Structure formats: structure tokens, C-alpha cells
Coordinates of C-alpha atoms in Angstrom, one line a residue:
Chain Q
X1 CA 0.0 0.0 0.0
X2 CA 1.2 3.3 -0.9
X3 CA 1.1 6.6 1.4
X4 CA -1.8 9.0 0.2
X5 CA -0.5 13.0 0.5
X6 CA -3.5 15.7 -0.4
X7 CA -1.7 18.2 -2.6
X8 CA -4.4 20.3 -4.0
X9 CA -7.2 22.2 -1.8
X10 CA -9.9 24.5 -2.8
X11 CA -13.3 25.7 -1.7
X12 CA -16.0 27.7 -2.5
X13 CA -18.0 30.4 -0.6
X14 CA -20.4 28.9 2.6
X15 CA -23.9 30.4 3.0
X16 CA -26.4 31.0 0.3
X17 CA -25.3 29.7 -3.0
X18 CA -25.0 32.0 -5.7
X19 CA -24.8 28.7 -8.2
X20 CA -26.2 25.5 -9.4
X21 CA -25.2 23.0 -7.1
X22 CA -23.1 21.5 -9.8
X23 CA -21.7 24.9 -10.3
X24 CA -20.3 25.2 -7.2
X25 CA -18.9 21.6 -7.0
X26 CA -16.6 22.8 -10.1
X27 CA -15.6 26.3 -8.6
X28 CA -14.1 23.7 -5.4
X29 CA -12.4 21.5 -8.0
X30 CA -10.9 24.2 -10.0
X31 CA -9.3 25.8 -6.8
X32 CA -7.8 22.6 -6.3
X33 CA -6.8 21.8 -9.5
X34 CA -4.9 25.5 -9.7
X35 CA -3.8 25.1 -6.4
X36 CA -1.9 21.9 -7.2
X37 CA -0.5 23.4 -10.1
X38 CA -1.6 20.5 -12.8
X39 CA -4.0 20.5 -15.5
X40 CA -7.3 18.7 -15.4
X41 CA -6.7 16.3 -17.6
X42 CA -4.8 13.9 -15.2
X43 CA -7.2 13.4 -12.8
X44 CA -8.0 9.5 -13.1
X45 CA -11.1 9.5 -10.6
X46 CA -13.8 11.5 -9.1
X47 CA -15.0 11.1 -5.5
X48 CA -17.9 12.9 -5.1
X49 CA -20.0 13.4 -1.6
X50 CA -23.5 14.5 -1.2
X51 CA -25.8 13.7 0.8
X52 CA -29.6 15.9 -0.9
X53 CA -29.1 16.4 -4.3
X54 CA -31.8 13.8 -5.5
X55 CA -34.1 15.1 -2.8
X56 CA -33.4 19.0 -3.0
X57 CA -31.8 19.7 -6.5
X58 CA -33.5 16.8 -8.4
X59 CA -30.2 15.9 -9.3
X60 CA -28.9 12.2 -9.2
X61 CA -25.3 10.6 -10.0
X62 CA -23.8 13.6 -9.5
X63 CA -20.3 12.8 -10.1
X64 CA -21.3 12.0 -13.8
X65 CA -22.7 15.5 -13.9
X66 CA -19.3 16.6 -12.4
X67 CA -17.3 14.4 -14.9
X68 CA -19.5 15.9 -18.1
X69 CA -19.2 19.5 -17.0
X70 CA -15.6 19.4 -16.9
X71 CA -14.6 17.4 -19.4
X72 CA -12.9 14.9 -17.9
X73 CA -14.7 12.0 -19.9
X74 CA -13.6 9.3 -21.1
X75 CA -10.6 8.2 -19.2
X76 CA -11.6 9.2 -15.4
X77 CA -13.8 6.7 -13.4
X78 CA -16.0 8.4 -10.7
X79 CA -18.8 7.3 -8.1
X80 CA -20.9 9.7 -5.6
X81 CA -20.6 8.9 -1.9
X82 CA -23.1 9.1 -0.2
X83 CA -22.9 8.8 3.9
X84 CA -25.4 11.1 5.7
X85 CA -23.4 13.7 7.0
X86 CA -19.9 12.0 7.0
X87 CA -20.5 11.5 3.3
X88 CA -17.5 14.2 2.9
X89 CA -14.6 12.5 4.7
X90 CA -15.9 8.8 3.5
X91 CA -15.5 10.3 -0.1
X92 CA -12.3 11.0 0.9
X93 CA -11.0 7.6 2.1
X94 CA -12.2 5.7 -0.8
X95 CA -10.2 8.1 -2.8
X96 CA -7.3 7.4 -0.6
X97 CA -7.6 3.6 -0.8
X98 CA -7.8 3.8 -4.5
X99 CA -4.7 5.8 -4.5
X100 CA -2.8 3.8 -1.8
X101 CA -3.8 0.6 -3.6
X102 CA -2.2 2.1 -6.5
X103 CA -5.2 1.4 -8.9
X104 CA -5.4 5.8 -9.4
X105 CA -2.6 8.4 -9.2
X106 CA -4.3 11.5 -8.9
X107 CA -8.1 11.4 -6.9
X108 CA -10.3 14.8 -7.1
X109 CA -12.4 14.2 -4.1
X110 CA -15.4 16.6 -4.2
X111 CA -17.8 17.8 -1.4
X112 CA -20.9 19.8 -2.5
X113 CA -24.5 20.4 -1.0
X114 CA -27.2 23.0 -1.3
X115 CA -29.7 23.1 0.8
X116 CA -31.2 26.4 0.9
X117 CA -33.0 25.3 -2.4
X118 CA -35.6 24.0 -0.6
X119 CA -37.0 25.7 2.7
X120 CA -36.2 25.3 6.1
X121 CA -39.0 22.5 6.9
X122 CA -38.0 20.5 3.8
X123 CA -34.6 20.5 4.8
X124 CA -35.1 19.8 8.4
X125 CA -37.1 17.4 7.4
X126 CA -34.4 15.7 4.9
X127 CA -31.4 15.5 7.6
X128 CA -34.0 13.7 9.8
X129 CA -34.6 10.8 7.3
X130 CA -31.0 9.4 9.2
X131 CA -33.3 8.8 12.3
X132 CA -34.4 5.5 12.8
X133 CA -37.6 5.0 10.5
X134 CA -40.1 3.2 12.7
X135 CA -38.5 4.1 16.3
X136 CA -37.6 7.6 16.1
X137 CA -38.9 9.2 12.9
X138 CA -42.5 9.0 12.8
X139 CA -42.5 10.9 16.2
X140 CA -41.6 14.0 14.6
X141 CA -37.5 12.9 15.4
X142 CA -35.3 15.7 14.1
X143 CA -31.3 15.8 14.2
X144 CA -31.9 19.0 17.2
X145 CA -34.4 16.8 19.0
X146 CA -31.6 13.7 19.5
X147 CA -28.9 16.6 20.2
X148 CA -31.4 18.3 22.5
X149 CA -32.3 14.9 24.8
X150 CA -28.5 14.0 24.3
X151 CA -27.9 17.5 26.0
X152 CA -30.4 17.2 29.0
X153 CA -28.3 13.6 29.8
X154 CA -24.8 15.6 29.5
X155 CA -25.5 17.9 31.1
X156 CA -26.9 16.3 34.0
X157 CA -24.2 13.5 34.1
X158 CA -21.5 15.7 34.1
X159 CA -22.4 19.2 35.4
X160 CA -22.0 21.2 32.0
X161 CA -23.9 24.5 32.4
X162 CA -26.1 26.4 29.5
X163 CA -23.1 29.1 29.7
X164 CA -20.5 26.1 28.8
X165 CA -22.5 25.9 25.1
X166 CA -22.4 29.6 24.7
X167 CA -18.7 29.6 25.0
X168 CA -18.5 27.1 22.3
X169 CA -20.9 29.0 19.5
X170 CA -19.1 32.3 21.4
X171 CA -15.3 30.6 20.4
X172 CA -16.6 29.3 16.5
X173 CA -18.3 32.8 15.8
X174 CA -15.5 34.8 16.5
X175 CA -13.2 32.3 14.6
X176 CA -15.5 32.3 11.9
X177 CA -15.5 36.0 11.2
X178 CA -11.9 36.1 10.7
X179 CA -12.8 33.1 7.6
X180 CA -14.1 34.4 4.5
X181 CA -15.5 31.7 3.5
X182 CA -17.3 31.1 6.5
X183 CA -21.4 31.1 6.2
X184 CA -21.8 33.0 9.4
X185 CA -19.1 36.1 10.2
X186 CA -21.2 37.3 13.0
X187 CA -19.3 37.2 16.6
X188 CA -21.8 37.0 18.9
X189 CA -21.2 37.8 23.2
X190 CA -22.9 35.9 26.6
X191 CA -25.0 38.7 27.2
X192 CA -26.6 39.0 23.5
X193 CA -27.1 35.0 23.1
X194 CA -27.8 33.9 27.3
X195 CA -27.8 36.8 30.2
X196 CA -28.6 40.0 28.7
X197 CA -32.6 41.0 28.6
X198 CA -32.9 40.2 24.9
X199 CA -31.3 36.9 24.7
X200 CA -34.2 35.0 24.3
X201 CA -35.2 37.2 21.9
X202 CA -32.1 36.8 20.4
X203 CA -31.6 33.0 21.0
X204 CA -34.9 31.0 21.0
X205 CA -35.7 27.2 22.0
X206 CA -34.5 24.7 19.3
X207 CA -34.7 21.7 21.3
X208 CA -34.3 22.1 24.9
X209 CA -31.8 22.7 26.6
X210 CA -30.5 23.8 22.9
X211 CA -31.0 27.2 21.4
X212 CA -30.7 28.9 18.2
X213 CA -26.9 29.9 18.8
X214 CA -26.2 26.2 19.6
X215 CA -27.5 24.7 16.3
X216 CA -25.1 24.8 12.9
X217 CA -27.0 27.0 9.7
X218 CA -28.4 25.3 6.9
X219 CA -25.6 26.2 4.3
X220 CA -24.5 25.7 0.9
X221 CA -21.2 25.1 -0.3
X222 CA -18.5 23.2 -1.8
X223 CA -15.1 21.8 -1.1
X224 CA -12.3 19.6 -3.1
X225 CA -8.8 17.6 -2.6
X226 CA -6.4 16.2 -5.3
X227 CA -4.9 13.3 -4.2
X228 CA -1.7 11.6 -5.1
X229 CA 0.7 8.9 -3.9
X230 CA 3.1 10.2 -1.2
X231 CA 6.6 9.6 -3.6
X232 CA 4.7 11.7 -6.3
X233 CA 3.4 14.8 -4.0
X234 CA 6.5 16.9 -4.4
X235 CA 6.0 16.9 -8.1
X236 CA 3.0 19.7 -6.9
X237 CA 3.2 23.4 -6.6
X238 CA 2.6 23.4 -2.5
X239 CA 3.5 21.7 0.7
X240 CA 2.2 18.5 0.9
X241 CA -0.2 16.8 3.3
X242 CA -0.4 13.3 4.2
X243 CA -3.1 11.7 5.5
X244 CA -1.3 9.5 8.2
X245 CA -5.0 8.1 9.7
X246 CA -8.1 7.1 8.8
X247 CA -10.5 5.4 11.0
X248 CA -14.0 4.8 10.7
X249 CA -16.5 3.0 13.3
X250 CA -20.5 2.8 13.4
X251 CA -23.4 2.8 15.9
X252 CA -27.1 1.6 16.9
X253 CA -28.8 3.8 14.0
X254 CA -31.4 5.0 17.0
X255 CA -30.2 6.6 20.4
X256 CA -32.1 4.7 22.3
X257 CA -30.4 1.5 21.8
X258 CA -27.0 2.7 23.3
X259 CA -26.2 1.1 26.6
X260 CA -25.3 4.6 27.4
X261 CA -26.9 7.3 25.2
X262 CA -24.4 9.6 26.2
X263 CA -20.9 7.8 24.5
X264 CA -20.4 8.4 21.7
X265 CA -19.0 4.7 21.4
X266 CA -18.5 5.4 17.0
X267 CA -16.5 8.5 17.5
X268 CA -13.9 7.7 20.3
X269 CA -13.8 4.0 18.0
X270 CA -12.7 5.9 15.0
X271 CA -10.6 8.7 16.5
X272 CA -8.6 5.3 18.0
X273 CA -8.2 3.8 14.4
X274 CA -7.0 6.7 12.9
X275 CA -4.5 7.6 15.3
X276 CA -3.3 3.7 15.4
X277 CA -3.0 4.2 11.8
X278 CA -0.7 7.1 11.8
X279 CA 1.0 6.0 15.1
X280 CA 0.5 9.2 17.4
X281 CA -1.8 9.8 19.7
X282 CA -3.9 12.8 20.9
X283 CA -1.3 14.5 22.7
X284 CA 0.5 15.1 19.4
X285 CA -2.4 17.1 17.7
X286 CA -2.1 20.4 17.2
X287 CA -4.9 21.9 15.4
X288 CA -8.7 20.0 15.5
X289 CA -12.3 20.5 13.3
X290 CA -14.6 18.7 15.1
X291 CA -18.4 18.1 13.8
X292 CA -20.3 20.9 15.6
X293 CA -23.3 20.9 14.4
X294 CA -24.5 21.4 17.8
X295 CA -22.4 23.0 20.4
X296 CA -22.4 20.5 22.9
X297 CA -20.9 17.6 20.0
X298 CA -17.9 19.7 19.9
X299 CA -17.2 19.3 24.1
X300 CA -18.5 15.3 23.9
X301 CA -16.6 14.5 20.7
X302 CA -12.9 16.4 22.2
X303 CA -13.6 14.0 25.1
X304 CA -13.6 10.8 23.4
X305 CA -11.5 11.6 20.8
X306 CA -8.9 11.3 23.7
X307 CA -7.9 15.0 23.9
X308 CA -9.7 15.7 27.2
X309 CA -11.0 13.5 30.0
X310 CA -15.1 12.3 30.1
X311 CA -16.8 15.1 31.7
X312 CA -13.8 17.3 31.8
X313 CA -14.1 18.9 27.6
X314 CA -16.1 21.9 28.8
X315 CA -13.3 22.8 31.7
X316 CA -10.5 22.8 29.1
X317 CA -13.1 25.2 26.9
X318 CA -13.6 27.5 29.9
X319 CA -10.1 27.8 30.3
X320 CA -9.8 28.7 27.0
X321 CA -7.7 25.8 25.8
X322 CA -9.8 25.3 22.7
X323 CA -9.3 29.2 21.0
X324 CA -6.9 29.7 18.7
X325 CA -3.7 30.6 20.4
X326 CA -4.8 27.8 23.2
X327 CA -3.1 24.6 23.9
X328 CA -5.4 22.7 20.7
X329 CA -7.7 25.2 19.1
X330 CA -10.7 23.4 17.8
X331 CA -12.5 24.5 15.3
X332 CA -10.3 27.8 13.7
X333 CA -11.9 28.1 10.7
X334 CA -15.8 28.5 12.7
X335 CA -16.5 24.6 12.5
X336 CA -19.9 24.0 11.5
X337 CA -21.6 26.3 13.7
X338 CA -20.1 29.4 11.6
X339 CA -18.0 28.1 8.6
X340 CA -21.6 26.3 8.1
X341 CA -22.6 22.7 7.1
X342 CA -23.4 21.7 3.8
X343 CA -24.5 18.6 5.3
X344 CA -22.4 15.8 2.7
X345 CA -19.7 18.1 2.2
X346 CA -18.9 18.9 5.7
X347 CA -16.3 16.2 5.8
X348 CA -14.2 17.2 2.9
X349 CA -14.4 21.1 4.0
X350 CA -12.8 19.5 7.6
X351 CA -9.8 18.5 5.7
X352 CA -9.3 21.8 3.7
X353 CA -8.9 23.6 6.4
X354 CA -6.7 21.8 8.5
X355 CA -4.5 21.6 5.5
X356 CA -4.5 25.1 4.8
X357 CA -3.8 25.5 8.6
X358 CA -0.7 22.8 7.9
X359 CA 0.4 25.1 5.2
X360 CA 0.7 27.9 7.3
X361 CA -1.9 29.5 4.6
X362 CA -4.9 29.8 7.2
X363 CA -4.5 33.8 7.0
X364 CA -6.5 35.2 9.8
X365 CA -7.3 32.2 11.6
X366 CA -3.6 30.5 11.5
X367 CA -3.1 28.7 14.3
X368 CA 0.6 29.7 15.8
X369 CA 3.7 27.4 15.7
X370 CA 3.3 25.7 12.9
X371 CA 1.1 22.7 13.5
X372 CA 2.3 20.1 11.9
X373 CA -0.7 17.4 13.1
X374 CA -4.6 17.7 12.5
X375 CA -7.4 16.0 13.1
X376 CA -10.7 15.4 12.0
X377 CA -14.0 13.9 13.2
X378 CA -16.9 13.9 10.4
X379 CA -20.2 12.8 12.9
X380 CA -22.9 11.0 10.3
X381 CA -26.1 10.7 11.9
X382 CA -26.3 11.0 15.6
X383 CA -22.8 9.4 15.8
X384 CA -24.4 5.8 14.4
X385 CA -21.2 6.7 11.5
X386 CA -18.1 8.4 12.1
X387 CA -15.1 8.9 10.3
X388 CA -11.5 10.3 11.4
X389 CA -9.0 11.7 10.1
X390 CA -4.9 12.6 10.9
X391 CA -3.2 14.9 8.7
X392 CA 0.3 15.3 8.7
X393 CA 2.5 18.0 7.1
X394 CA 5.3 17.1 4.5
X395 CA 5.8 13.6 3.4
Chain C
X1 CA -53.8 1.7 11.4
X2 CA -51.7 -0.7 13.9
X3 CA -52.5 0.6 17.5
X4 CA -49.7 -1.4 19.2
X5 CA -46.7 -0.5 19.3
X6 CA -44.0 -3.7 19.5
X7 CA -41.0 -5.4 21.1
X8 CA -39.2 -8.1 19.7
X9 CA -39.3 -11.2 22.4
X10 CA -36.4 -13.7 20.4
X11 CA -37.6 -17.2 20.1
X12 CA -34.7 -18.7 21.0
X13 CA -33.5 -17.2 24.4
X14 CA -36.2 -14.7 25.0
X15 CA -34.2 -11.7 24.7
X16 CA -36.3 -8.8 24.4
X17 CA -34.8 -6.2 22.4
X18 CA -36.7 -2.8 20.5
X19 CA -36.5 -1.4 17.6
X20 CA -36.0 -4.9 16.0
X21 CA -32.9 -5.8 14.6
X22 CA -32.3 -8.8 12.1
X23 CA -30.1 -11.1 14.3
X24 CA -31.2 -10.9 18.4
X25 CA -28.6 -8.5 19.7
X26 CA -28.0 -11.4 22.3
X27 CA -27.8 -14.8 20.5
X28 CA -28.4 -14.1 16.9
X29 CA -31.2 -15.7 16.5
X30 CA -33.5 -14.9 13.7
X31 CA -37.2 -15.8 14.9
X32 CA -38.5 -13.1 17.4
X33 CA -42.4 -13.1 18.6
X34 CA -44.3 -9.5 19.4
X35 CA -44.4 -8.0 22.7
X36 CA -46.8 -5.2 22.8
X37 CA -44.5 -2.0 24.4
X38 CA -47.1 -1.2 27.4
X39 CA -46.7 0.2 31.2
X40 CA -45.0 2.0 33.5
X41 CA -41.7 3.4 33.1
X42 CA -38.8 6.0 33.9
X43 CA -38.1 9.1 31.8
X44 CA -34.3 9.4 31.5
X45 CA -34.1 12.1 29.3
X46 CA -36.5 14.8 26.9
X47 CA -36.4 17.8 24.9
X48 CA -39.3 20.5 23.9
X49 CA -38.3 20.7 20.0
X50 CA -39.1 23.5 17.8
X51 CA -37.2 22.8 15.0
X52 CA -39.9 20.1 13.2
X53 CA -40.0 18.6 10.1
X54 CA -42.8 18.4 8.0
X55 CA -46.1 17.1 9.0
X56 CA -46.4 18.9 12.3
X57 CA -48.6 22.5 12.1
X58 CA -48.2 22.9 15.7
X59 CA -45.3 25.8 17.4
X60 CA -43.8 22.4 18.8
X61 CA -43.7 18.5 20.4
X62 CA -42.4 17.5 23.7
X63 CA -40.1 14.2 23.1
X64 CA -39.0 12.2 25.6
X65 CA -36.6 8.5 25.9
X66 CA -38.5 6.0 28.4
X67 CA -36.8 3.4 30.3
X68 CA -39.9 0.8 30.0
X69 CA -40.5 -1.2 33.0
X70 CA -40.7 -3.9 30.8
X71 CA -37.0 -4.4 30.3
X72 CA -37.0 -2.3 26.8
X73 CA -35.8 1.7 26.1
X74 CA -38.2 3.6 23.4
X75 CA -38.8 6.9 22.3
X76 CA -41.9 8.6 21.8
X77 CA -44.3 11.7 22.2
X78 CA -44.9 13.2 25.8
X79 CA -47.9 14.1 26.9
X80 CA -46.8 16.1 29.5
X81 CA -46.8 20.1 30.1
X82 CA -43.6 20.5 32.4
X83 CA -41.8 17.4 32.2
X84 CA -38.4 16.0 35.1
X85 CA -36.1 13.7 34.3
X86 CA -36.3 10.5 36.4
X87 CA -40.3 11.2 36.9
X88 CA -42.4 7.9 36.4
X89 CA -44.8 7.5 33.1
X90 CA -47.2 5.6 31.9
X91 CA -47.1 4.1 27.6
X92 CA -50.1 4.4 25.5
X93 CA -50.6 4.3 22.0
X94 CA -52.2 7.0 19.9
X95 CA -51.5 8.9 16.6
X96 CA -47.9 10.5 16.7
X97 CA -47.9 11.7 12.8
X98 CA -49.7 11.7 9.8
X99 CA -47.6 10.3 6.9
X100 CA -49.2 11.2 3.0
X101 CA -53.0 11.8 4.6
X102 CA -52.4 8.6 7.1
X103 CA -52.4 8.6 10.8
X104 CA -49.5 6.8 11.8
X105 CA -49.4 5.0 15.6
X106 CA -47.0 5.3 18.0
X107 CA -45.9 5.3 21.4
X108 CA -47.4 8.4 23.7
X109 CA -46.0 8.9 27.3
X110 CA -48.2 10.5 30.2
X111 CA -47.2 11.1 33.4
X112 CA -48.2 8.6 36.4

């Protein structure tokens, strides 16, 4: 098996699309294409990830749509991925397994979703189709309503406080506003989303205990990587990035089923793989996106991806550990809850960023000293499929 | 319209196990017979949601987990205006959505 180095990134704009959905999905490829510094033509396979198109876009086999509207038919082979909302980073490690098998050199992996085609009921209504049909959907199951009862447990089992998720949406907003791409540039303060007068004005109910500021936006937006084998990634215009881990691990599709409702036995299973994969552990992060859609995913999901203690994620987060400039800032580019979550291509958007941020090309929202480790946890469902990732710069 | 709501009791070592998978979860067994989900039980967790999908023309649904006497975990609609954790309910089974113009049956939890 051959190591897999990403050596092309791009992405497009997060929020409300200004494009078809197929549109946007070439704007990400092209960025990575030009970043890479190679022409089109090369590419021997498309990875695409999506997780709405035939439901909001009336669009199906989208990575033939891709293929056709760049021209990159006959010679490249390409399949659409689709994995709820981990769709992104599984499209990512099929392309790296069919470039470390050495079947492909080069891999465009593609991420690209746009929801705000349809309104917000429709598409509230599509992310809750990963509920469990008979136990959980036909109650009126939503993805808030899981993160909202997983919440009340949390929060009771371990003493985390309404003010603990407001430092998290708090942290990602103002990390978000220094991204351009980010959906959301808004920073937002404790008094104007929990203690002032007007914050629950400003910050209904979504599911209790979670609000409005605690819930990702429904975003458009696209994201790609160019993969090649390892010995071939200095033949590219930038610093390469290799993916040292992957892991990937599943759970009981409804909540109810877990032993304990409140691990998050898929994420800590493939956080384990991928670091046993790329032989370091947690401590040698330096730079984490973690799946936010919900604030308190980002405190449960540092726990058991190793880099805090159970119960003990929101204590490292109040003392600021998490911010950029902290000991590992998670989520610097806004995470979900600002860069936004174009549901299946949330994954591949993970791994742009931390690459940029392995590059030293993160701009505004670097993190300092030159991380040379990232990680990534894509959350599909509510945690019933999870993939991880380790990125590590140079080869 | 169904108006139970069921368990999966396996054949072969009585395991009873909900929502029903393909293999018992504790022998692998195959054949399962139909337990009604019915009774008392203990809330262990709930959330008032106003984010709904479609189907629903109400401002919101109270949704809770119950830890069923019975020996099973299930989801379902409360019935209840302030619910606590930990407080005890009772199961019954009445219409929970309506799915292309047909009431669909589920499990509805009251308090005790």
C-alpha cells in the first residue's frame, strides 16, 4: 500500500449559493486543481460526496454530472458517496484507498450540498430521514431533537452549564468572522445570546436545553482535494499533506439502543483507528475541526476523541484551551456552527482547512507554531457513523 | 392503522430487544415473537423541540426517551406540560404523525 499526500485544496463560498449546485462543486475542483499546479486532464477519478441532491436539487449521479461538466470524460472513473453527513470524509478515504492501492494516481475528491434550495422544513425534514424510520422518525425525530435529549443527559451526568454551550458558538463565531469563506461572520457575546434582557429574543428554544446559537445554519457550499501517492506529492506546486490516519466506526442507527446514550462509542472508536493508523496519539495534535453541528458535540466529541477526560471537555473550553492561540484550538476556521454545514460536504471542507492550517496558509485564523498534526472527526447521523482523520504535514 | 406498538421477544433465548434488529442483539437468533411496548416506566431524558419537520402545524412536540418497566428503552411523544427527568410514566398508543394523509401510531408517554 502506498502513502496518500493531499496536494491540492480548494473551496467555494459557505452560506447561500449563488450557483447551481453543480456549479459550485466545479468552482471547489478548479481551486484545487490551480492550487496543485496540474492540468485537469490527469485526474483518473472522481470522489464525489452528497448527501440531498436527488431530494433538493432533483439531481442524481452527481459525479457524472461533475465528470460531463468538466470534461474529464472518457478516461476518469468516478462514483458519488453518499454517507449522511460524513459523506464528505468517506468520499475521501475511498479516494485514498484507490490511490494507496495504487489502482489511481491522482483522486479529485469533491464535497458539495445546497440546501437552501428547498425551505427550512423541507430540509429539516431531509437531515431527519437518518433517524431510525419506525422508532424515532414518525415521532416527529429531528437531528436537534436527539442533540437536544442528548444535551439534558450531558449535562446532568457531568455538570456542563447552559453558559458552557455559549462559550463554544461564542469561540466558532469569533473564529468564523476572521474566515471568508465562512457562512456565518457574525461574533456574537454571553450577554446578547444567554444573560442580557434580549437573549431569548435573540436565541430562542430549538430543542431544549439547545438554542438557536447552539445549532449549525443550513448552508450551501463546496469543497475539493487532489490526491496523489506520497513519492509523487512533491512533483505539486505546494507543501504536501499526508493523510497518516483514517478510522471509521459505526453505531445503533437510534439513540435509544446505546447502553449509554451519552458515549459516543463510534466516535472515540474511529478517533482510536485513525491515530493507530498514523501511530500518534492525541497529545501530538495540534490543530482540531470537530463536527459541531450542535455545540455540545464539539465538548463530547474532544472527550472521546482522547484529547480531554469524560466530563472534563467543557473545563478545558472555559479555560480557553480550545481558541486559537490555546493549547489545541478546535474548530479555527468556525466549525460547523459558523463556517456552516453543507450537510455531505462537511467532511471534505474538515480536511481543507486543516490543511491550509498545515500550510501555514490559514491567514487570519492561523493557528501559531506551525502545527504540523490535525485531526478530523466527520459525525454522520447522531454518531451511528463516524469517520477520522490525521493529517500530517510534509511527506 | 396498527394501535400497538411492539417489542421483539427472540424465540430462542427470550431476549427482548426494540426497535428490531435482524439477528437478536444477544444470541443471533432470527425468529423473534411480538411483545406489545405497554406500562410504566422512567423518563431518563426529553427535549421540547421547535425545530420540526414536516407534518407537524403545531409551534412544537415534547419528546422524551422512556426506560420501560418492561425491560425495553423507546422513544416517543410526551404528553406532559412540564416534564423531570427521572419522573415515572405511563405508555399508551395514539396517533404521533400523519404520513401522505395517514395517521401513523406510536408510542405516547403520560405522566403517572
Amino acid at each position: 500500500m502506498r502513502d496518500v499526500a493531499i496536494v491540492g485544496v480548494g473551496s467555494t463560498q459557505f452560506g447561500r449559493a449563488q450557483w447551481s449546485l453543480l456549479k459550485m462543486m466545479c468552482e471547489a475542483s478548479h481551486d484545487a486543481i490551480v492550487d496543485a499546479g496540474i492540468g485537469e486532464k490527469k485526474i483518473d477519478a472522481v470522489y464525489v460526496a452528497n448527501m440531498g441532491g436527488s431530494r433538493n436539487n432533483r439531481m442524481a449521479g452527481l459525479s457524472s454530472a461533475l465528470v460531463d461538466r468538466m470534461n474529464l470524460y472518457p478516461h476518469t472513473v468516478s462514483e458519488t458517496i453518499e454517507n449522511g453527513p460524513a459523506s464528505g470524509a468517506s468520499a475521501i478515504k475511498h479516494g485514498m484507498h484507490s490511490v494507496a492501492s495504487g489502482h489511481c494516481d491522482l483522486v479529485l475528491v469533491c464535497g458539495g450540498e445546497r440546501m437552501q434550495e428547498v425551505n427550512n422544513f423541507e430540509a429539516t425534514e431531509f437531515v431527519s430521514y437518518l433517524s431510525h424510520r419506525y422508532a424515532e422518525y414518525v415521532y416527529g425525530v429531528t437531528l436537534p431533537s436527539l442533540a437536544g435529549m442528548f444535551t439534558r443527559l450531558y449535562m446532568e451526568r457531568y455538570g456542563l452549564e447552559p453558559r458552557h454551550l455559549a462559550m463554544v458558538a461564542i469561540k466558532n463565531h469569533e473564529n468564523g468572522a476572521k474566515n471568508r469563506k465562512a457562512h456565518l461572520r457574525i461574533p456574537v457575546t454571553m450577554e446578547g445570546i444567554l444573560t442580557g434582557p434580549d437573549a431569548l429574543n435573540n436565541n430562542p428554544w430549538i430543542a431544549e436545553p439547545l438554542r438557536f446559537f447552539d445549532c449549525c445554519p443550513v448552508s450551501d457550499g463546496a469543497s475539493a482535494v487532489l490526491l496523489a501517492p506520497a513519492e509523487m506529492a512533491k512533483q505539486f506546486a505546494k507543501t504536501p499533506v499526508l493523510i497518516a490516519g483514517m478510522g471509521q466506526a459505526t453505531d445503533s442507527q437510534a439513540v435509544q439502543d446505546r447502553p449509554d446514550p451519552t458515549e459516543l462509542t463510534a466516535v472515540r472508536m474511529a478517533a482510536e483507528r485513525a491515530f493507530a493508523m498514523a501511530k500518534l496519539a492525541p497529545k501530538d495534535i495540534h490543530v482540531a475541526e470537530l463536527h459541531d453541528a450542535f455545540t455540545i458535540l464539539e465538548i463530547a466529541e474532544s472527550e472521546e476523541c482522547g484529547f480531554f477526560k469524560k466530563g472534563e471537555g467543557h473545563k478545558a473550553l472555559e479555560r480557553g484551551e480550545t481558541k486559537i492561540g490555546g493549547k489545541l484550538p478546535i474548530n479555527p476556521s468556525g466549525g460547523l456552527k459558523a463556517r456552516g454545514h453543507p450537510v455531505g460536504n462537511t467532511g471534505v471542507s474538515q480536511v481543507v482547512e486543516l490543511a491550509l492550517q498545515l500550510r501555514g496558509e490559514a491567514g487570519d485564523y492561523q493557528v501559531p507554531n506551525q502545527p504540523k498534526h490535525g485531526f478530523a472527526v466527520n459525525f454522520g447521523g447522531f454518531g451511528n457513523n463516524v469517520v477520522a482523520t490525521v493529517l500530517k504535514r510534509g511527506v | 392503522m396498527a394501535r400497538t406498538v411492539e417489542a421483539a421477544k427472540c424465540a430462542n433465548c427470550g431476549k427482548l430487544s426494540y426497535p428490531r434488529h435482524y439477528y437478536c442483539p444477544a444470541c443471533h437468533g432470527t425468529k423473534f415473537e411480538p411483545v406489545p411496548i405497554e406500562g410504566e416506566g422512567r423518563l431518563i431524558t426529553w427535549t421540547r423541540v421547535y425545530a420540526l419537520p414536516l407534518d407537524y402545524a403545531v409551534r412544537y412536540t415534547t419528546l422524551g426517551i422512556v426506560e420501560l418497566d418492561m425491560g425495553v428503552r423507546a422513544t416517543g411523544q410526551l404528553d406532559i406540560a412540564e416534564p423531570k427527568t427521572g419522573q415515572r410514566v405511563r405508555a399508551r398508543v395514539g396517533t404521533v404523525r400523519e404520513i401522505n394523509g395517514k395517521d401513523v401510531a406510536g408510542l405516547i408517554f403520560g405522566a403517572v
